[in-house]
PDB file of N, CA and C in Angstrom:
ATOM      1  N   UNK A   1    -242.281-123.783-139.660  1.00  0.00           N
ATOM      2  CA  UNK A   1    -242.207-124.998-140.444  1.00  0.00           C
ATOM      3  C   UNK A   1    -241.410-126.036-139.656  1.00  0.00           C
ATOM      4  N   UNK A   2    -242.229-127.307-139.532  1.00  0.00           N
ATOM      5  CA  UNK A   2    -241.040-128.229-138.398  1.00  0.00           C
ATOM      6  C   UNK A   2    -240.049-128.694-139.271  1.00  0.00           C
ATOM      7  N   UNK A   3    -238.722-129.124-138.703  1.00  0.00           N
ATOM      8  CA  UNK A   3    -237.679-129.793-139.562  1.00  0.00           C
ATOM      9  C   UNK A   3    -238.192-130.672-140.443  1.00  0.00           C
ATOM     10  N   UNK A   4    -237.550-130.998-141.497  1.00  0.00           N
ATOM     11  CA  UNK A   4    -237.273-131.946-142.142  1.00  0.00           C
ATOM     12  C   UNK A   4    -236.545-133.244-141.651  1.00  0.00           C
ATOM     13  N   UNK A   5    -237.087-134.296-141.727  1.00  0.00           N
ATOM     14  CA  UNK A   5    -236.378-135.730-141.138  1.00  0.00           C
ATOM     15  C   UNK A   5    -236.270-137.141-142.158  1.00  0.00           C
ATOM     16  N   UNK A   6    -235.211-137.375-142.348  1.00  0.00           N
ATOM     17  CA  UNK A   6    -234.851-138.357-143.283  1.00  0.00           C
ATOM     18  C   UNK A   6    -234.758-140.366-142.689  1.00  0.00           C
ATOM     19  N   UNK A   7    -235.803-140.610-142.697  1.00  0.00           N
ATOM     20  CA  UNK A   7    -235.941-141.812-141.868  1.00  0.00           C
ATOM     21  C   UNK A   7    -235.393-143.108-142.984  1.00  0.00           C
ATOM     22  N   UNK A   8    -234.586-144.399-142.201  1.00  0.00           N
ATOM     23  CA  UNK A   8    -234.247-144.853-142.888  1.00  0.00           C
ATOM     24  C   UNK A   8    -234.213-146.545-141.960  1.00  0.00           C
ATOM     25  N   UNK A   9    -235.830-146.931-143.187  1.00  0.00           N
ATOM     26  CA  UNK A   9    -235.746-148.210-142.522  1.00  0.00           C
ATOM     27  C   UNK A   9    -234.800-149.119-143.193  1.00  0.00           C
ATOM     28  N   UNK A  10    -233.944-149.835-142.156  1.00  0.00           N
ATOM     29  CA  UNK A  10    -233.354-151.459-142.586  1.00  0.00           C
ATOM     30  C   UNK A  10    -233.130-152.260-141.737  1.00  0.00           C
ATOM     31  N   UNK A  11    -232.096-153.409-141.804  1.00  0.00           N
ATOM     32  CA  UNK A  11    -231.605-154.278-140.866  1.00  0.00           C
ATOM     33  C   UNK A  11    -230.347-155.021-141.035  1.00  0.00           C
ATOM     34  N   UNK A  12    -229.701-154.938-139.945  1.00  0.00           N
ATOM     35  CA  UNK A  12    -228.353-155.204-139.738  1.00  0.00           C
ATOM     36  C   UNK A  12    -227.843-156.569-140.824  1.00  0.00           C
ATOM     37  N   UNK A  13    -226.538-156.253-141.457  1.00  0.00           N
ATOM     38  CA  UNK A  13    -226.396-157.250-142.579  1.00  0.00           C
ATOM     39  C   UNK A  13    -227.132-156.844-143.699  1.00  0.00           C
ATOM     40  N   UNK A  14    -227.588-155.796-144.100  1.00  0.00           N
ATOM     41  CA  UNK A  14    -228.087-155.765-145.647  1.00  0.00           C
ATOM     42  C   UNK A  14    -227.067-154.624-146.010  1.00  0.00           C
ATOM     43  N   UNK A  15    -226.671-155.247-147.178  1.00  0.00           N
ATOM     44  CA  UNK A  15    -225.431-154.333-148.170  1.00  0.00           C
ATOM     45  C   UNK A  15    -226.316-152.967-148.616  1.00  0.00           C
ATOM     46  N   UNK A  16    -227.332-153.763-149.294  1.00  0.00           N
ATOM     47  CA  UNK A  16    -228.304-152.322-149.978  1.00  0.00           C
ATOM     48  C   UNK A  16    -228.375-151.110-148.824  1.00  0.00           C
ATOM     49  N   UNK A  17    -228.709-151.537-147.708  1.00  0.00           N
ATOM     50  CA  UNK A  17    -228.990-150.666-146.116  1.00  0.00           C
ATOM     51  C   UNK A  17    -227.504-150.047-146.205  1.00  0.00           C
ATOM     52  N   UNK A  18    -226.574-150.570-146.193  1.00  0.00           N
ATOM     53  CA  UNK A  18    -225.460-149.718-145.877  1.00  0.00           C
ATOM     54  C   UNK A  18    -224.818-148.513-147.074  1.00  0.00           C
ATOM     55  N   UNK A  19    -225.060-149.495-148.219  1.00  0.00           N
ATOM     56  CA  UNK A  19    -225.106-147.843-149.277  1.00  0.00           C
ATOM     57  C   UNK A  19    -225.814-147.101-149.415  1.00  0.00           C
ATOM     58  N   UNK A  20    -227.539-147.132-149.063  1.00  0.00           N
ATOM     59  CA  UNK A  20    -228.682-146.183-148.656  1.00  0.00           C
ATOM     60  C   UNK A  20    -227.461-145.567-147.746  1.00  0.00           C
ATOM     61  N   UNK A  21    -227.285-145.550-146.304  1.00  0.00           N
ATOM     62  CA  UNK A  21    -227.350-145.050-145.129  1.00  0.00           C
ATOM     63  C   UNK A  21    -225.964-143.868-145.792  1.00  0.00           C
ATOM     64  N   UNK A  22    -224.890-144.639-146.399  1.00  0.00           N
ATOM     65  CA  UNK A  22    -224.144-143.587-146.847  1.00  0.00           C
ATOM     66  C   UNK A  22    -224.132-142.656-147.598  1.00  0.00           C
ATOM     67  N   UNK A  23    -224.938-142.778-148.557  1.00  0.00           N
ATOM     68  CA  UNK A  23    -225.370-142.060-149.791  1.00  0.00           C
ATOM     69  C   UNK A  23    -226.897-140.872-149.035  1.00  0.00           C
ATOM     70  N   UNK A  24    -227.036-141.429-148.167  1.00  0.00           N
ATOM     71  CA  UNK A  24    -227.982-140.603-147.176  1.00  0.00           C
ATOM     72  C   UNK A  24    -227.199-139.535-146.450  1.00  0.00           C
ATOM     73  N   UNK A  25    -226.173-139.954-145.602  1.00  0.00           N
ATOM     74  CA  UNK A  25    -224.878-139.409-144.824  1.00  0.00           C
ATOM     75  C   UNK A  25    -224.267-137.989-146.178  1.00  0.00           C
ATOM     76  N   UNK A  26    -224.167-138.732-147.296  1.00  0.00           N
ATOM     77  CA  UNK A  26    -223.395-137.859-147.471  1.00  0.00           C
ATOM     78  C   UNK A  26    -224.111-136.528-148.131  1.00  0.00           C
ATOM     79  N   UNK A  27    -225.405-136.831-148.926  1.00  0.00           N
ATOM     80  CA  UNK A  27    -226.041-135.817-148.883  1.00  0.00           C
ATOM     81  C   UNK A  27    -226.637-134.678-147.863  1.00  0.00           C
ATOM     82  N   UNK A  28    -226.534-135.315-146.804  1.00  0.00           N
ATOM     83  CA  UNK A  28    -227.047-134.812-145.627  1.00  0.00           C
ATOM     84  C   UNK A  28    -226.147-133.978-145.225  1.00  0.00           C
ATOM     85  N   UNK A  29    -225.097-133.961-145.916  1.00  0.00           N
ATOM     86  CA  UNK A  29    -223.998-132.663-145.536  1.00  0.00           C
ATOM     87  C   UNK A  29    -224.175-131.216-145.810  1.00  0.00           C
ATOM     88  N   UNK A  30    -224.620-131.326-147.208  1.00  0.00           N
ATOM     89  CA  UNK A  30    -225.264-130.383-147.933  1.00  0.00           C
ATOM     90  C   UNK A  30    -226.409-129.553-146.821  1.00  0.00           C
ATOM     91  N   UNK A  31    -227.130-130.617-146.304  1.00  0.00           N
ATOM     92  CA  UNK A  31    -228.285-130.167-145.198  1.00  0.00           C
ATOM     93  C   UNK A  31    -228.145-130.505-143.892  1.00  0.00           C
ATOM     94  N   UNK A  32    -227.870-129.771-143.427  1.00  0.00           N
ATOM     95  CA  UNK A  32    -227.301-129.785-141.756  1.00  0.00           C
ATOM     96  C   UNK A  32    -228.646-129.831-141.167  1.00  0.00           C
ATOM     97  N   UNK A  33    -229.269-128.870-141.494  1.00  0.00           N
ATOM     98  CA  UNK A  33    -230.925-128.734-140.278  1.00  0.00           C
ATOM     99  C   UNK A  33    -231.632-130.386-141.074  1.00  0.00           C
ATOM    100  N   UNK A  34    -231.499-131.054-141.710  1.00  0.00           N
ATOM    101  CA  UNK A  34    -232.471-132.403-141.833  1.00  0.00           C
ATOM    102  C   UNK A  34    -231.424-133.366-140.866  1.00  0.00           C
ATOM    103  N   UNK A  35    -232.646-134.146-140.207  1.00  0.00           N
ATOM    104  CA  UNK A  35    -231.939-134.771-139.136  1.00  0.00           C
ATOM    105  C   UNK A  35    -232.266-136.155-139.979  1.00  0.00           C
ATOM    106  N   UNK A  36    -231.031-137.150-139.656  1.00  0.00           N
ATOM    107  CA  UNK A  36    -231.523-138.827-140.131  1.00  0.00           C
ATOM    108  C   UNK A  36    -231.721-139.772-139.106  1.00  0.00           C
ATOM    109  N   UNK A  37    -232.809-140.152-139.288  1.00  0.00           N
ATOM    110  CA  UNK A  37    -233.167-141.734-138.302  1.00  0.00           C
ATOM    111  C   UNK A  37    -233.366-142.653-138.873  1.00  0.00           C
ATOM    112  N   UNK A  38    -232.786-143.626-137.983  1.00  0.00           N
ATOM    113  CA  UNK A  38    -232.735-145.438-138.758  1.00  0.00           C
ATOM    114  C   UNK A  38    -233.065-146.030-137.732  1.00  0.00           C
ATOM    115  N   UNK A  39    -234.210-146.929-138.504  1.00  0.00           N
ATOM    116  CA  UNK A  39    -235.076-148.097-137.748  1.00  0.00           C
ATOM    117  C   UNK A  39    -235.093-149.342-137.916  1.00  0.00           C
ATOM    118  N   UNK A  40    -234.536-149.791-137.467  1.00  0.00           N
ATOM    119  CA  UNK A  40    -234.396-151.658-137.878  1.00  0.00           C
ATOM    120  C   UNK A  40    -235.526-152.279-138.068  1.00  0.00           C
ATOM    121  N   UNK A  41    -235.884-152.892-138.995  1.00  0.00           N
ATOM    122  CA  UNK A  41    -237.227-153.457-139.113  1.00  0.00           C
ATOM    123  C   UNK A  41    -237.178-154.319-138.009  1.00  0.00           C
ATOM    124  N   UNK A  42    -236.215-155.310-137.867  1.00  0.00           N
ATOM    125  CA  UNK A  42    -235.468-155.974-136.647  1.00  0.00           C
ATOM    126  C   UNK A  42    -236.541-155.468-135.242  1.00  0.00           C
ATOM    127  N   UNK A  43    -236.238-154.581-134.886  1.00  0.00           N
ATOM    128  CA  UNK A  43    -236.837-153.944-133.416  1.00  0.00           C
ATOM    129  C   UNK A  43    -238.439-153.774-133.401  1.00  0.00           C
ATOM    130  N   UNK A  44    -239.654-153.934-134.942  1.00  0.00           N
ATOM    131  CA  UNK A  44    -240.421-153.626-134.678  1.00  0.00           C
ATOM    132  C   UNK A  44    -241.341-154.540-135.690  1.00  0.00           C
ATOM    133  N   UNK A  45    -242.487-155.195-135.370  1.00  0.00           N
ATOM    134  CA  UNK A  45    -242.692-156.564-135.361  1.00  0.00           C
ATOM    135  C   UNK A  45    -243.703-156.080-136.755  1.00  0.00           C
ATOM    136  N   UNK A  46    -244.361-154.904-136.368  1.00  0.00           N
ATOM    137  CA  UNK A  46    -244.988-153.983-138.314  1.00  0.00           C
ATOM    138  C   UNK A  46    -244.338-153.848-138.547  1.00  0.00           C
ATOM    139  N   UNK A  47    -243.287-153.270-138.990  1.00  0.00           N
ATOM    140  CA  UNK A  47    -242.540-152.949-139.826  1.00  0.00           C
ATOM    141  C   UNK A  47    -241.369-154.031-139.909  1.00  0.00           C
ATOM    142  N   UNK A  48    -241.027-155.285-139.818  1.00  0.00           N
ATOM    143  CA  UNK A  48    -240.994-156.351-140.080  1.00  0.00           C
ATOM    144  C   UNK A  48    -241.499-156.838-140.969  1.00  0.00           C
ATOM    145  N   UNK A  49    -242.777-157.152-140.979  1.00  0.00           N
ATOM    146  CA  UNK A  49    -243.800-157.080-141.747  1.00  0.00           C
ATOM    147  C   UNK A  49    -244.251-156.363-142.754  1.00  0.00           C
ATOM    148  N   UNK A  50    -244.468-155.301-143.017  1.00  0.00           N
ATOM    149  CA  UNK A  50    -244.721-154.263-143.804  1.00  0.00           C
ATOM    150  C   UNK A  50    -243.614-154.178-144.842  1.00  0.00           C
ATOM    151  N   UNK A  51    -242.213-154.371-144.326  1.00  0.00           N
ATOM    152  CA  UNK A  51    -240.917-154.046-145.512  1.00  0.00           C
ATOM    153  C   UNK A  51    -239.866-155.089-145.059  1.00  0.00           C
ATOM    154  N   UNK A  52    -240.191-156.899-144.804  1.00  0.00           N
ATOM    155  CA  UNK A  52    -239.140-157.337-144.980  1.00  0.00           C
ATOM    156  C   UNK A  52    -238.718-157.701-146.009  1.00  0.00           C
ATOM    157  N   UNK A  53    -239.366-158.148-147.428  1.00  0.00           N
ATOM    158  CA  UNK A  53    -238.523-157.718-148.143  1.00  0.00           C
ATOM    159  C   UNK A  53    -238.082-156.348-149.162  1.00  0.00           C
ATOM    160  N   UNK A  54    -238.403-155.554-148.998  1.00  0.00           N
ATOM    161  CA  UNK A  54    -238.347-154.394-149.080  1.00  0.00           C
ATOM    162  C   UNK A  54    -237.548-153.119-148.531  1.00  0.00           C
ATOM    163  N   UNK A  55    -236.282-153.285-148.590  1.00  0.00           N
ATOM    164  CA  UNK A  55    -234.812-152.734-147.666  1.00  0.00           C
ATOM    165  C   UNK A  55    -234.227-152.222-148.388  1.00  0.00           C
ATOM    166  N   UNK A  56    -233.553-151.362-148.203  1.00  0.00           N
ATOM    167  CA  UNK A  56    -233.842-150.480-147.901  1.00  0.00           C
ATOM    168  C   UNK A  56    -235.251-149.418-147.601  1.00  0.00           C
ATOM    169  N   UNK A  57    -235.668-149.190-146.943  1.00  0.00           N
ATOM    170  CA  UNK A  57    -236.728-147.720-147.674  1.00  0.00           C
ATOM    171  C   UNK A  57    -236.273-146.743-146.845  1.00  0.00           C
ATOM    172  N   UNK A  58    -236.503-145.681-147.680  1.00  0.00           N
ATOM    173  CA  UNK A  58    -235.779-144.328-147.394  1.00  0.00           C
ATOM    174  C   UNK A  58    -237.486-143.547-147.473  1.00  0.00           C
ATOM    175  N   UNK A  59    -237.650-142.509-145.774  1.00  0.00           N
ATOM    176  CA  UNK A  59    -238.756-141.787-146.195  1.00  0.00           C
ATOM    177  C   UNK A  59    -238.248-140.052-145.780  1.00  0.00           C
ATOM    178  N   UNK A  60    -239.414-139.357-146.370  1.00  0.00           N
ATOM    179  CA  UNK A  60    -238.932-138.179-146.230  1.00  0.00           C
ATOM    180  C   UNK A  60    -239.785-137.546-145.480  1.00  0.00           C
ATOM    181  N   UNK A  61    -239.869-137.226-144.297  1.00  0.00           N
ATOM    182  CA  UNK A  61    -241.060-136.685-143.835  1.00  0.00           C
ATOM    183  C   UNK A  61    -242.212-137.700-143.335  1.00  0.00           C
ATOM    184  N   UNK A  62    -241.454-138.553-143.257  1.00  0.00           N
ATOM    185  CA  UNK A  62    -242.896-140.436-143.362  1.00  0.00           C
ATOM    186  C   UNK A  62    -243.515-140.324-144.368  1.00  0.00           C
ATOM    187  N   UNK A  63    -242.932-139.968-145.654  1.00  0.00           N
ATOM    188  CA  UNK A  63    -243.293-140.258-146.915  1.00  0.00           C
ATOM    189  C   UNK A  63    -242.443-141.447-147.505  1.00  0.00           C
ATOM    190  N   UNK A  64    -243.071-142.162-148.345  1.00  0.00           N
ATOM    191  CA  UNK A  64    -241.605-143.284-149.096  1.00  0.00           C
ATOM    192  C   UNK A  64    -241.211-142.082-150.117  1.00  0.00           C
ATOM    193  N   UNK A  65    -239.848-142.243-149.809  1.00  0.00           N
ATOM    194  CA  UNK A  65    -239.061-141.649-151.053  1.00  0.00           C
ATOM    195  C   UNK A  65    -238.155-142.601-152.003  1.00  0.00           C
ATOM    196  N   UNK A  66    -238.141-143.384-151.626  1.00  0.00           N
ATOM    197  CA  UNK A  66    -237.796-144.979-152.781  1.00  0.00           C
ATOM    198  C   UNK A  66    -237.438-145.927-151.421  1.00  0.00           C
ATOM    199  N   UNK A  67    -237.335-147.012-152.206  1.00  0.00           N
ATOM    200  CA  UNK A  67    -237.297-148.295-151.982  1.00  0.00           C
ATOM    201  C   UNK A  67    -236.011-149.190-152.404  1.00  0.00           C
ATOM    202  N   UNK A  68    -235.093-149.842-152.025  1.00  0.00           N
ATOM    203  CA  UNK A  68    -234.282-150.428-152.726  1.00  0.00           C
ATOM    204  C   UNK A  68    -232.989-149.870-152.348  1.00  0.00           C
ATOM    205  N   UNK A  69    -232.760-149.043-153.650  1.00  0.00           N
ATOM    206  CA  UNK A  69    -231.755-148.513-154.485  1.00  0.00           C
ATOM    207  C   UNK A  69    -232.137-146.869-154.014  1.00  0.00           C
ATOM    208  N   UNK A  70    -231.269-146.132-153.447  1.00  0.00           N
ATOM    209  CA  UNK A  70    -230.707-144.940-153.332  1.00  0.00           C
ATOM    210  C   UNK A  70    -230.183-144.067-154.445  1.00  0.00           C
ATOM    211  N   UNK A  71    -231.009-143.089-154.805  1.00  0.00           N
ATOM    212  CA  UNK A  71    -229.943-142.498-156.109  1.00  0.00           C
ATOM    213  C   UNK A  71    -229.760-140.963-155.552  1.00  0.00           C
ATOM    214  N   UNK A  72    -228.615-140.673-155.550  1.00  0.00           N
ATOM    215  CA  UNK A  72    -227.731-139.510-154.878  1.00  0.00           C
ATOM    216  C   UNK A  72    -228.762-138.221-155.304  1.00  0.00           C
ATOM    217  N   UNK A  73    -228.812-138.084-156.710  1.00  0.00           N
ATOM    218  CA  UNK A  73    -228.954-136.790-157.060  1.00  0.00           C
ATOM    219  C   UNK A  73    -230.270-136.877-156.888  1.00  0.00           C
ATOM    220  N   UNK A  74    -231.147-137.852-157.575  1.00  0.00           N
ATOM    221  CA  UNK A  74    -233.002-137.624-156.386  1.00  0.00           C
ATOM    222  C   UNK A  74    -233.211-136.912-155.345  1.00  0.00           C
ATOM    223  N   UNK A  75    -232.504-137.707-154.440  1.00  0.00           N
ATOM    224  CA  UNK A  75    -232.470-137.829-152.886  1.00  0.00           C
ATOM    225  C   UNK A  75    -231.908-135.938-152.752  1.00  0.00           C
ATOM    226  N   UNK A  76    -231.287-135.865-153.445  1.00  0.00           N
ATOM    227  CA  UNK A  76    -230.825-134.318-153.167  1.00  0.00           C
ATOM    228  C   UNK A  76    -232.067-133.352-153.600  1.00  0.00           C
ATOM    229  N   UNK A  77    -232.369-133.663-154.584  1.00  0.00           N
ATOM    230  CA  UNK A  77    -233.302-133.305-154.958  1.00  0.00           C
ATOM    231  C   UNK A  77    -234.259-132.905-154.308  1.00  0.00           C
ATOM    232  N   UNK A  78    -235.144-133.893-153.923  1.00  0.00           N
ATOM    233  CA  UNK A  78    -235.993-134.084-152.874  1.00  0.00           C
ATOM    234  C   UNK A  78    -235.929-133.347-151.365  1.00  0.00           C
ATOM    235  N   UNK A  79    -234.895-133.711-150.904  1.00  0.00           N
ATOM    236  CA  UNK A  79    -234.130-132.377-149.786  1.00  0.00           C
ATOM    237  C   UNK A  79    -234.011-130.955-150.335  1.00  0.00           C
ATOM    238  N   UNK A  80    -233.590-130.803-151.172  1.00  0.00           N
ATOM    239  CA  UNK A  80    -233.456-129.259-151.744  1.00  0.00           C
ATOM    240  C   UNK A  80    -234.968-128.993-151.826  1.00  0.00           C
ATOM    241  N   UNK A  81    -235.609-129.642-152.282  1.00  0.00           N
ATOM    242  CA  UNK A  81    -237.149-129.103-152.558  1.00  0.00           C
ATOM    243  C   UNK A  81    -237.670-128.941-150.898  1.00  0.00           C
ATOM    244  N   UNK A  82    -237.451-129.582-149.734  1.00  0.00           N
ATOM    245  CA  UNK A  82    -238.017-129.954-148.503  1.00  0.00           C
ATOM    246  C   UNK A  82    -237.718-128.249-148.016  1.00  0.00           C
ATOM    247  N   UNK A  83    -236.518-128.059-148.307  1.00  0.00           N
ATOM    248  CA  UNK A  83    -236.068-126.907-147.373  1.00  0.00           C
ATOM    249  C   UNK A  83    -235.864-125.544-148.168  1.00  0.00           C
ATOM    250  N   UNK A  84    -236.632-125.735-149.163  1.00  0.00           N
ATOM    251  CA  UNK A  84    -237.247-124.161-150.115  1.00  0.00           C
ATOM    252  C   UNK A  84    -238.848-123.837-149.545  1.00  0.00           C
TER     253      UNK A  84
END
């Protein structure tokens, strides 16, 4: 089964991006083998496009797993289910 990977598009200066990224961080403790990556919409001219206004998004696997707003116990959720 390949890892689990927690991708996390935003861009530098968004508040919402920085409580995603922590509320990401800290669940991710719980799960050591899920790795997190963050992509600046910034660096890539689709995805610019595709989610500028739309920032945070959090995916799971290159799935959307929300949009916006980060909610802790979902997001755990969702990981706990990835790695059963």
């Amino acid at each position: 089964m390949p890892a689990t990977t927690v991708t996390l598009l935003a861009k530098p200066g968004c508040h919402l991006c920085d409580v995603a990224r922590d509320i990401i961080e800290d669940a991710l403790l719980d799960f050591p083998q899920i790795e997190l990556v963050e992509h600046s919409i910034l660096d890539d001219p689709a995805l610019f496009e595709q989610h500028r206004d739309d920032i945070p998004v959090v995916l799971i696997d290159d799935l959307v797993h929300t949009i916006h707003r980060v909610d802790s116990a979902r997001l755990r959720a969702a990981l706990a289910a990835e790695t059963h």
